[in-house]
Coordinates of C-alpha atoms in Angstrom, one line a residue:
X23 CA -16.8 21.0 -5.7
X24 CA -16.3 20.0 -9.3
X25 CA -13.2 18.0 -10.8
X26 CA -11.1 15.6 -9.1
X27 CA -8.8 16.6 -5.6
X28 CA -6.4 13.8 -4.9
X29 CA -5.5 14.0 -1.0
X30 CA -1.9 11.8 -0.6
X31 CA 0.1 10.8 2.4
X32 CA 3.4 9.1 2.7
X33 CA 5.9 8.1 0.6
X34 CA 7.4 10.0 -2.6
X35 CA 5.8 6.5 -4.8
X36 CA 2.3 8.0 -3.6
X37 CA 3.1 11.5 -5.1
X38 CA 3.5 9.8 -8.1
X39 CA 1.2 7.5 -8.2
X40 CA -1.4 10.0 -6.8
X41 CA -1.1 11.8 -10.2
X42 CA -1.6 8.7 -12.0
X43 CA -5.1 7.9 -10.6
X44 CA -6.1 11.9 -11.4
X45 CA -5.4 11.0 -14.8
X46 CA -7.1 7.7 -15.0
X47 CA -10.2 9.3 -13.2
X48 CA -10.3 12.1 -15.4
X49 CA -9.8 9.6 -18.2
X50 CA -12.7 7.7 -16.8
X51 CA -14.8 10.8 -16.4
X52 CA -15.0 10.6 -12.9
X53 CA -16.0 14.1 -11.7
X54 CA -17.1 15.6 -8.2
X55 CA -14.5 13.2 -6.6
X56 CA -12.2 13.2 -3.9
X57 CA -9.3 10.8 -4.0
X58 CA -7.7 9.4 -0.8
X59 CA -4.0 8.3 -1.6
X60 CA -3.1 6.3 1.8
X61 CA 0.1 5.1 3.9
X62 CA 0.2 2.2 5.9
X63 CA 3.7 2.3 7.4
X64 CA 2.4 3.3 10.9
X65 CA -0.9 3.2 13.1
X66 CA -0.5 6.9 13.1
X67 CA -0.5 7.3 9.7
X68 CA -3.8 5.4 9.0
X69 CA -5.1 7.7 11.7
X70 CA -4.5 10.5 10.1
X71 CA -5.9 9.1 6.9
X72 CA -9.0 8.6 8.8
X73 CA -9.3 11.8 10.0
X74 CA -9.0 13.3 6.7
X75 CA -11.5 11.2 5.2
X76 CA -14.1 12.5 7.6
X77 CA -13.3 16.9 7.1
X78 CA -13.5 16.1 3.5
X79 CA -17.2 14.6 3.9
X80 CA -17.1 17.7 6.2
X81 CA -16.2 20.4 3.9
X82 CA -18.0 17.7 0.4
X83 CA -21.1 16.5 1.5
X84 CA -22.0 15.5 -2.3
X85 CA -18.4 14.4 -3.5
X86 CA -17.7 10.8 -4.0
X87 CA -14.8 10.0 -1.6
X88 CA -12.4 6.9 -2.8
X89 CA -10.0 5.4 -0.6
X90 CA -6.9 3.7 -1.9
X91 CA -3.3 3.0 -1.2
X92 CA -1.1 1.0 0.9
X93 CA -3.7 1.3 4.3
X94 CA -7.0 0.5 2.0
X95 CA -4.8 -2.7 1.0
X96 CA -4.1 -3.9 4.3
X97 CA -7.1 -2.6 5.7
X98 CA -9.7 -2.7 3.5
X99 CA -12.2 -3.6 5.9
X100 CA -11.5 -0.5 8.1
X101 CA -12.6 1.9 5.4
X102 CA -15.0 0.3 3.8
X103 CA -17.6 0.4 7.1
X104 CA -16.8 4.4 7.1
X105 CA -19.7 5.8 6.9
X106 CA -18.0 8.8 4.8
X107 CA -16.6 6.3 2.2
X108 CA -18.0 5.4 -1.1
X109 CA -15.4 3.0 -2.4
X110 CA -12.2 1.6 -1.2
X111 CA -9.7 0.8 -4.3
X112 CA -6.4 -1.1 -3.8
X113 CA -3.0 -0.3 -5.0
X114 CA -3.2 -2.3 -8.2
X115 CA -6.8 -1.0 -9.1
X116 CA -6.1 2.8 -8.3
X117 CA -4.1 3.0 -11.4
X118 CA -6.4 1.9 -13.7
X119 CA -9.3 3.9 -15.3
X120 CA -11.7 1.0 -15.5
X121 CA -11.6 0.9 -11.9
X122 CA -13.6 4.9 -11.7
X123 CA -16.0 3.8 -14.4
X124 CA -17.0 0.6 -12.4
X125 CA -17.4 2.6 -9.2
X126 CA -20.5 1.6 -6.8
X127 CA -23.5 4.1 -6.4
X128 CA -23.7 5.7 -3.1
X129 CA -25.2 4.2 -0.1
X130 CA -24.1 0.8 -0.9
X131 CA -22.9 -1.3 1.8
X132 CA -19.6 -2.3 2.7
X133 CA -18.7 -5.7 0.7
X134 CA -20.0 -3.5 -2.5
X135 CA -18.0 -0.8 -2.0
X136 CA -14.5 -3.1 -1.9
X137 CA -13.2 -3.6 -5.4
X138 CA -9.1 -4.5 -3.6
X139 CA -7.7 -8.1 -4.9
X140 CA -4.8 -9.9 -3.4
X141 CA -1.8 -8.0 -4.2
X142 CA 0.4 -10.7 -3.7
X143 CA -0.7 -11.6 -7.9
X144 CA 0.0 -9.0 -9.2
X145 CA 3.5 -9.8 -10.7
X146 CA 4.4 -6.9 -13.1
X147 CA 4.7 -3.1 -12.7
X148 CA 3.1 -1.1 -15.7
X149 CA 4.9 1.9 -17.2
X150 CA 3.1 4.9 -16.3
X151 CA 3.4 7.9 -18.5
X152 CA 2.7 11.0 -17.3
X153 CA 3.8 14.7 -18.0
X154 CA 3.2 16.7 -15.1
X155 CA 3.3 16.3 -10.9
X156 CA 0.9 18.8 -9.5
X157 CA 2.9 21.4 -6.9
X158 CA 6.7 19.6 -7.7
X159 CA 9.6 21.1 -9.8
X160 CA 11.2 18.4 -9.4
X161 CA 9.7 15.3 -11.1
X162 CA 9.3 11.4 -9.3
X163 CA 9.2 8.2 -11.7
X164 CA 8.7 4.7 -9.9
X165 CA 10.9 2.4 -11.2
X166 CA 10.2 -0.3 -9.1
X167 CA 7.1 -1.7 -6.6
X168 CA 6.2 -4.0 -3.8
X169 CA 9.3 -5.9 -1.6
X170 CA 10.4 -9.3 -1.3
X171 CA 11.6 -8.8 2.1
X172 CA 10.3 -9.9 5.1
X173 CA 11.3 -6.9 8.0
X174 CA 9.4 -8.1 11.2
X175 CA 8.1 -4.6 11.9
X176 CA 7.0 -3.7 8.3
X177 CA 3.0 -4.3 6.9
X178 CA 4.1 -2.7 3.5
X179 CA 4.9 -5.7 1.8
X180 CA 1.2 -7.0 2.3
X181 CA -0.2 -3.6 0.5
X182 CA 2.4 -3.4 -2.2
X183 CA 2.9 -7.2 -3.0
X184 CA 6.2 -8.8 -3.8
X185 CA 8.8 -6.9 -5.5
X186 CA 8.3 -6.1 -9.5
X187 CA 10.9 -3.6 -11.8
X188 CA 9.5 -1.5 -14.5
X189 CA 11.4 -1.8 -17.5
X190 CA 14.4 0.1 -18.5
X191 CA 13.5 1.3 -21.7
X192 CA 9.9 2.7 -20.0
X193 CA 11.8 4.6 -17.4
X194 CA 13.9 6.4 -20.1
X195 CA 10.8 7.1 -22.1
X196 CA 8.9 8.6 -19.1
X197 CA 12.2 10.4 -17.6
X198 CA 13.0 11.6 -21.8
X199 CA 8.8 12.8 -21.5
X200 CA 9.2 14.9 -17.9
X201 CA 13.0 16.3 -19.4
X202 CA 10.6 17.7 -22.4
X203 CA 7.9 19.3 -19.8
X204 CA 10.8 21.1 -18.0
X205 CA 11.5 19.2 -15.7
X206 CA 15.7 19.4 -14.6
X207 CA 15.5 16.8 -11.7
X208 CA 14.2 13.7 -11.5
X209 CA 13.9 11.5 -8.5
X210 CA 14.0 7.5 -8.9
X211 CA 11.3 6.1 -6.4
X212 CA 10.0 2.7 -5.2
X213 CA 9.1 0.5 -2.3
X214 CA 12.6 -1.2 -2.6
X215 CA 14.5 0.6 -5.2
X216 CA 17.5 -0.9 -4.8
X217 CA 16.2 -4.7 -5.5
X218 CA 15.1 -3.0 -8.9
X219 CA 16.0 -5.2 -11.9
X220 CA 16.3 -8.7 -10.2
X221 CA 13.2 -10.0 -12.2
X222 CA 14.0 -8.3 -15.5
X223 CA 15.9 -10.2 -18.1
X224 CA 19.8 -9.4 -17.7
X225 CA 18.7 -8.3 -14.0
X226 CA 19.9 -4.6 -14.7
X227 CA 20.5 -2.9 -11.6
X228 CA 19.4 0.4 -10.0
X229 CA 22.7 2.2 -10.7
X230 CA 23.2 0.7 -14.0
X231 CA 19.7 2.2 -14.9
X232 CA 20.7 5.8 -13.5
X233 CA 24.1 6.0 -15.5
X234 CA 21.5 5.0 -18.3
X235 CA 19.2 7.7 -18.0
X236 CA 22.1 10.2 -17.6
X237 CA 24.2 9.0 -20.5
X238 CA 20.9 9.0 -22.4
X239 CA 18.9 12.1 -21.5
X240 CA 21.7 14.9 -21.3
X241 CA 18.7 17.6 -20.3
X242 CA 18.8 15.6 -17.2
X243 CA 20.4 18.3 -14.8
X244 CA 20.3 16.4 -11.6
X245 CA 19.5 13.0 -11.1
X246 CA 18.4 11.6 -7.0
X247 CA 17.5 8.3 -5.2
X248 CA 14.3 8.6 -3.5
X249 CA 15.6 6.0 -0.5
X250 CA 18.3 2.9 -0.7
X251 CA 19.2 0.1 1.3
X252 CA 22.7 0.5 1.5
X253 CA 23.2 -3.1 1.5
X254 CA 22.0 -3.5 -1.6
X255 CA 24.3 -0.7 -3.5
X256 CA 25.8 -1.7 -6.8
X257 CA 29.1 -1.2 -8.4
X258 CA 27.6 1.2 -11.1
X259 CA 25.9 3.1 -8.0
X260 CA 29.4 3.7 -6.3
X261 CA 30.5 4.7 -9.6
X262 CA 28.1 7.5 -10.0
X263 CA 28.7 8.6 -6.4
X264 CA 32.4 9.2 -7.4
X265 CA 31.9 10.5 -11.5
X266 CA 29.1 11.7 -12.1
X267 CA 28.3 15.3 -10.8
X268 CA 24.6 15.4 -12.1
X269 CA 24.0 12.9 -10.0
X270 CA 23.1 14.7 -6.7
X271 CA 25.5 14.2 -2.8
X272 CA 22.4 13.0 -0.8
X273 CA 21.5 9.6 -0.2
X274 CA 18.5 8.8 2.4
X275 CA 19.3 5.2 4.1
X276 CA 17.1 2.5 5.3
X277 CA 19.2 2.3 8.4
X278 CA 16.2 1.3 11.1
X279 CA 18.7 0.7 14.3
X280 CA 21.8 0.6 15.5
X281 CA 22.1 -2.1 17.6
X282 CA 23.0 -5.4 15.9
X283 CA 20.7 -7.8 18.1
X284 CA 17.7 -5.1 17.1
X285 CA 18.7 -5.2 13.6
X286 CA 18.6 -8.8 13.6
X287 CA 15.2 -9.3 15.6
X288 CA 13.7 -6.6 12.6
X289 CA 15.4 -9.1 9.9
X290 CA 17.6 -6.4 8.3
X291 CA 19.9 -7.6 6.0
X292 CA 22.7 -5.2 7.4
X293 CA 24.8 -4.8 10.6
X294 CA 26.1 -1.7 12.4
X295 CA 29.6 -1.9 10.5
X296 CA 27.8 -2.6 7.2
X297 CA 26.0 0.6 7.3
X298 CA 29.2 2.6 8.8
X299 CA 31.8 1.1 5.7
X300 CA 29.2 2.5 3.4
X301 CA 28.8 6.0 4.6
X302 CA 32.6 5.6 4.9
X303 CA 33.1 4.4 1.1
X304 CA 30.5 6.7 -0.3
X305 CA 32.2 9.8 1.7
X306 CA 35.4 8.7 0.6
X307 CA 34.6 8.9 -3.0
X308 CA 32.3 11.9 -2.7
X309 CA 33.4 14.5 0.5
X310 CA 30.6 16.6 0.5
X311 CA 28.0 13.6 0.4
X312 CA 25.6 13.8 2.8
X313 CA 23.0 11.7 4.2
X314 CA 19.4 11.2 5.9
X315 CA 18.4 7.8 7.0
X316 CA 14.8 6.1 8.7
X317 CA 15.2 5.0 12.2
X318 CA 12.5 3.3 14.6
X319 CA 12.6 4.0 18.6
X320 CA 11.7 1.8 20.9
X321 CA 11.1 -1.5 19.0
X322 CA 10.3 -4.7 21.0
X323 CA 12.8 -6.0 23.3
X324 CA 15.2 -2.8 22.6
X325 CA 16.8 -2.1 26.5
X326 CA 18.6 1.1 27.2
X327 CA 21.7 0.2 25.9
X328 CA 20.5 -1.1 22.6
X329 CA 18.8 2.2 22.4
X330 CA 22.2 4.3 22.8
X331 CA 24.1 1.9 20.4
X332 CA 21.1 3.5 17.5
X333 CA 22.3 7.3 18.8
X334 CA 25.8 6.6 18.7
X335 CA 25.3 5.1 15.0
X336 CA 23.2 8.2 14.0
X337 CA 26.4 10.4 15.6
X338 CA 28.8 8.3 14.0
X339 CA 27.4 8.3 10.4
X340 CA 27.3 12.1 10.5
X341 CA 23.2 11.6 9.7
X342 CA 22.3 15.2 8.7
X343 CA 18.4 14.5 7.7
X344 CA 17.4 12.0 10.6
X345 CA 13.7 10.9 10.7
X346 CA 12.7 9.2 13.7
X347 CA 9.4 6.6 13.9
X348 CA 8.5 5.5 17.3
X349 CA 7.8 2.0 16.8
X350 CA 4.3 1.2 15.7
X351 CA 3.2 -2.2 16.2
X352 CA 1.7 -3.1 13.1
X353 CA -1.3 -6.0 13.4
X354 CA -0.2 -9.3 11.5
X355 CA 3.8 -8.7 11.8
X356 CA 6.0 -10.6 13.8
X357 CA 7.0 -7.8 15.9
X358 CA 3.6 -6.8 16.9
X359 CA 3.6 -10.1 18.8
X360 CA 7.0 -9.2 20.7
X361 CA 7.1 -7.9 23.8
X362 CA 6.2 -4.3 24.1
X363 CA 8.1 -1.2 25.3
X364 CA 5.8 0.8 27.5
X365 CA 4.0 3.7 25.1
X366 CA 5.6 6.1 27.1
X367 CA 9.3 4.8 27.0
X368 CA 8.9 4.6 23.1
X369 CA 7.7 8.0 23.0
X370 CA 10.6 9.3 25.2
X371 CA 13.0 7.4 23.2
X372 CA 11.7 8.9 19.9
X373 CA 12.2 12.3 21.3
X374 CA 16.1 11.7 22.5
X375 CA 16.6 10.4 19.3
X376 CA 15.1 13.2 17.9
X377 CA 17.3 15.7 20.1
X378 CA 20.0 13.8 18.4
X379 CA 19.0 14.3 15.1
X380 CA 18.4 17.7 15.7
X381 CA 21.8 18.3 16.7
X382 CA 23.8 16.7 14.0
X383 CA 21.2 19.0 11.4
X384 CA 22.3 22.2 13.1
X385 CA 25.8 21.3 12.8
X386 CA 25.4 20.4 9.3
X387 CA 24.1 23.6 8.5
X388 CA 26.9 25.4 10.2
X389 CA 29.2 23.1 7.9
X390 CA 27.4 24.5 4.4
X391 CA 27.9 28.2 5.5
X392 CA 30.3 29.8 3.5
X393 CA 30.4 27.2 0.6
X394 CA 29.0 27.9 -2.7
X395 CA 26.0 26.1 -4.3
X396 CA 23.5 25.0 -7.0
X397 CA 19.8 25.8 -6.1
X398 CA 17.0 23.9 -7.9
X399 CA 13.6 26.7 -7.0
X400 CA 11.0 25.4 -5.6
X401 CA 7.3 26.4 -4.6
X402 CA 6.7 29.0 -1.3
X403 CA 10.4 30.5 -1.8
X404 CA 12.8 27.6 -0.8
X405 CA 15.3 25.6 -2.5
X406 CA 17.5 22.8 -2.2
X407 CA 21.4 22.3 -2.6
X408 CA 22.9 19.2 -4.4
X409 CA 23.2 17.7 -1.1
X410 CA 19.2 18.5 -0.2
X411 CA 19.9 21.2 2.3
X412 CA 16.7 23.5 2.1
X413 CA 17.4 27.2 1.3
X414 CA 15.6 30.1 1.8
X415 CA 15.3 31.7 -1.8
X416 CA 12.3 34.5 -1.7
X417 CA 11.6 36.3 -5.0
X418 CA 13.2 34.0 -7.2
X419 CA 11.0 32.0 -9.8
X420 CA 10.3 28.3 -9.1
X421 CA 12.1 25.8 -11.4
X422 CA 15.3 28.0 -11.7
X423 CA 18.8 26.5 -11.5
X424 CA 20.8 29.0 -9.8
X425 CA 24.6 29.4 -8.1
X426 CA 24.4 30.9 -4.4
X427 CA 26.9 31.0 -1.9
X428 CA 25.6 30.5 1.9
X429 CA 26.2 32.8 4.0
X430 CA 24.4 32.0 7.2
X431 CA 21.3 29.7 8.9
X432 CA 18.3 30.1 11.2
X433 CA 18.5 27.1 12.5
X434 CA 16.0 25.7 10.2
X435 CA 17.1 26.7 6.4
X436 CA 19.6 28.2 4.8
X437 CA 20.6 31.9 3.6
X438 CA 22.0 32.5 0.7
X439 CA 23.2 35.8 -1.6
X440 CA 23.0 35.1 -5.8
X441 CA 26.7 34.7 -7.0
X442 CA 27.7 37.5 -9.4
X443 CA 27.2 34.5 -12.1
X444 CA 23.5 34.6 -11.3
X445 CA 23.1 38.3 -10.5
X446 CA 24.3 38.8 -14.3

């Protein structure tokens, strides 16, 4: 091979950041180089990070292959001894282009191949301008990194480092620079996006940075939330929900559980009725919002009962995008020294849950039939609606903004038929 493949998993912050270190690389003149973006948020996905590493030594036998990301932080020493491995970056160093011009030769040993530092100094988030992400019509701009929080089931904190906001003026100058590539949504992303502006001067908050951006950059056709705790939801957030159609119906929460002892023992800063008044109050002042949410199965001590009070909350909130984890115990977090559910009863738990989720999906696709909706074109002929329903939209260009009215599902996506608007 020749030039630089980045290969990411996880979270929307690793899309972006993923084209970040492609540029720093390239900038460095790093060439013949694969780069391993990774997540750490369960044992399954460092798995799978593994076992991509060793096809792409596989299928590269002379590329230099870089590990970096939120499972190189938090496991540096896992990586490292791979065999397939030449160096293991962490999440500070990844974004820099000194770090590819200082890269080991090959066949060092492990210590030498390590250049990760203790995360927990970094204390600022540098602006990152770029112009383009690779595959995406729709563009992603981290406003915010790391966490201050302390969920007992949750390593992330100890690859990403405490929590750090990216100034407002850089986010206006790098949302103002992917408005002039073409871009007509942007997604705000971070590790906990809602906590953004607490260590900036004035402590701006998350919404008062999206009416920014909108009031600012009227290119700006539609404007999302890459993931919120709901807890955590400003004034100036609510009023976008309820003014502002350019900022899109969907919201994905941080719900985790459903049971109030569970959500407690994870150290959630929300209770079952928290989350319920806000899907409440956000539905009231926007009907057709709808949402998705995160939610672990079969965390440490959960009994049957607690376990059903998490289904009924996911029936109750109307949860049209569910993703289900089965817990993961994660080594050095409180709740990996809890004690265990039985594999099995996790896994069985996930997949009821799952059921669940698939059921309230199917009956919100039966709800969007008949009504009439923006589509934002995306690659391999599907498209999403305001509220992030995917659409099946063959033979229409990618990065089109187009009216449809739905006339039917499969169970999966949408269908749709052009409006005569469109059509002309």
């Amino acid at each position: 091979m020749s030039g630089i493949e980045v290969i990411t998993f996880g979270c929307r912050l690793n899309t972006y950041e993923s084209e970040v270190m492609k540029a720093q690389a390239e900038k460095a003149g790093l060439n013949n180089a694969i780069l391993v973006n990774t997540c750490a948020v369960t044992g399954e996905a460092v798995r799978q990070a593994r076992q991509a590493i060793r096809r792409a030594r596989r299928d590269n036998p002379h590329a230099r292959i870089i590990v970096t990301g939120c499972a190189a932080q938090t496991e540096k020493q896992t990586f490292a001894e791979m065999a397939e491995v030449d160096a293991v970056l962490g999440n500070e160093e990844k974004l820099t282009s000194a770090s590819y011009r200082s890269l080991p030769d090959f066949g060092v040993s492990a210590e030498e191949k390590l250049r990760v530092n203790d995360i927990m100094s970094v204390k600022a988030t540098a602006p990152q301008m770029i112009k383009h992400i690779d595959g995406h019509v729709r563009a992603f701009i981290q406003v915010q990194n790391g966490c201050d929080h302390r969920c007992t089931f949750c390593i992330i904190p100890y690859g990403r480092g405490n929590s750090r906001s990216v100034p407002m003026g850089a986010v206006v100058d790098q949302a103002r620079k992917l408005a002039d590539s073409g871009y007509r949504e942007i997604v705000l992303t971070g590790v906990d996006a809602t906590s953004y502006g607490g260590d900036l001067p004035g402590a701006p908050t998350l919404g008062l940075l999206a009416k920014t951006l909108l009031k600012q950059l009227p290119d700006i056709s539609r404007l999302r939330l890459s993931s919120i705790d709901s807890i955590e939801a400003d004034a100036h957030l609510m009023d976008l929900i309820a003014d502002e159609p350019r900022f899109m119906p969907h919201l994905h929460l941080s719900l985790q559980h459903g049971d109030d002892m569970i959500l407690k023992r994870m150290k959630r800063r929300h209770l079952r009725a928290d989350a319920l008044r806000f899907i409440e109050e956000a539905r009231r002042l926007r009907p057709e919002m709808s949402f998705g949410a995160d939610m672990i199965a079969g965390f440490p001590t959960e009994t049957e009962e607690m376990f059903g009070n998490a289904v009924r909350l996911a029936e109750e909130a109307g949860i049209a995008h569910l993703h289900v984890f089965p817990y993961s115990p994660r080594p050095g977090t409180p709740a990996a020294r809890m004690p265990q559910l039985d594999r099995s009863l996790v896994k069985d738990r996930a997949a009821r849950l799952r059921v669940t989720g698939h059921r309230l999906h199917q009956s919100h696709l039966d709800g969007m039939v008949g009504t009439r909706q923006w589509l934002l074109v995306e690659n391999n002929g599907v498209a999403h609606t305001e509220n992030f329903t995917l659409v099946s939209t063959p033979g229409l260009r990618p990065g089109e903004l187009v009216p449809a009215e739905i006339t039917g599902h499969n169970g999966k996506h949408l269908d749709m038929q052009l409006t005569a608007a469109a059509a002309a």
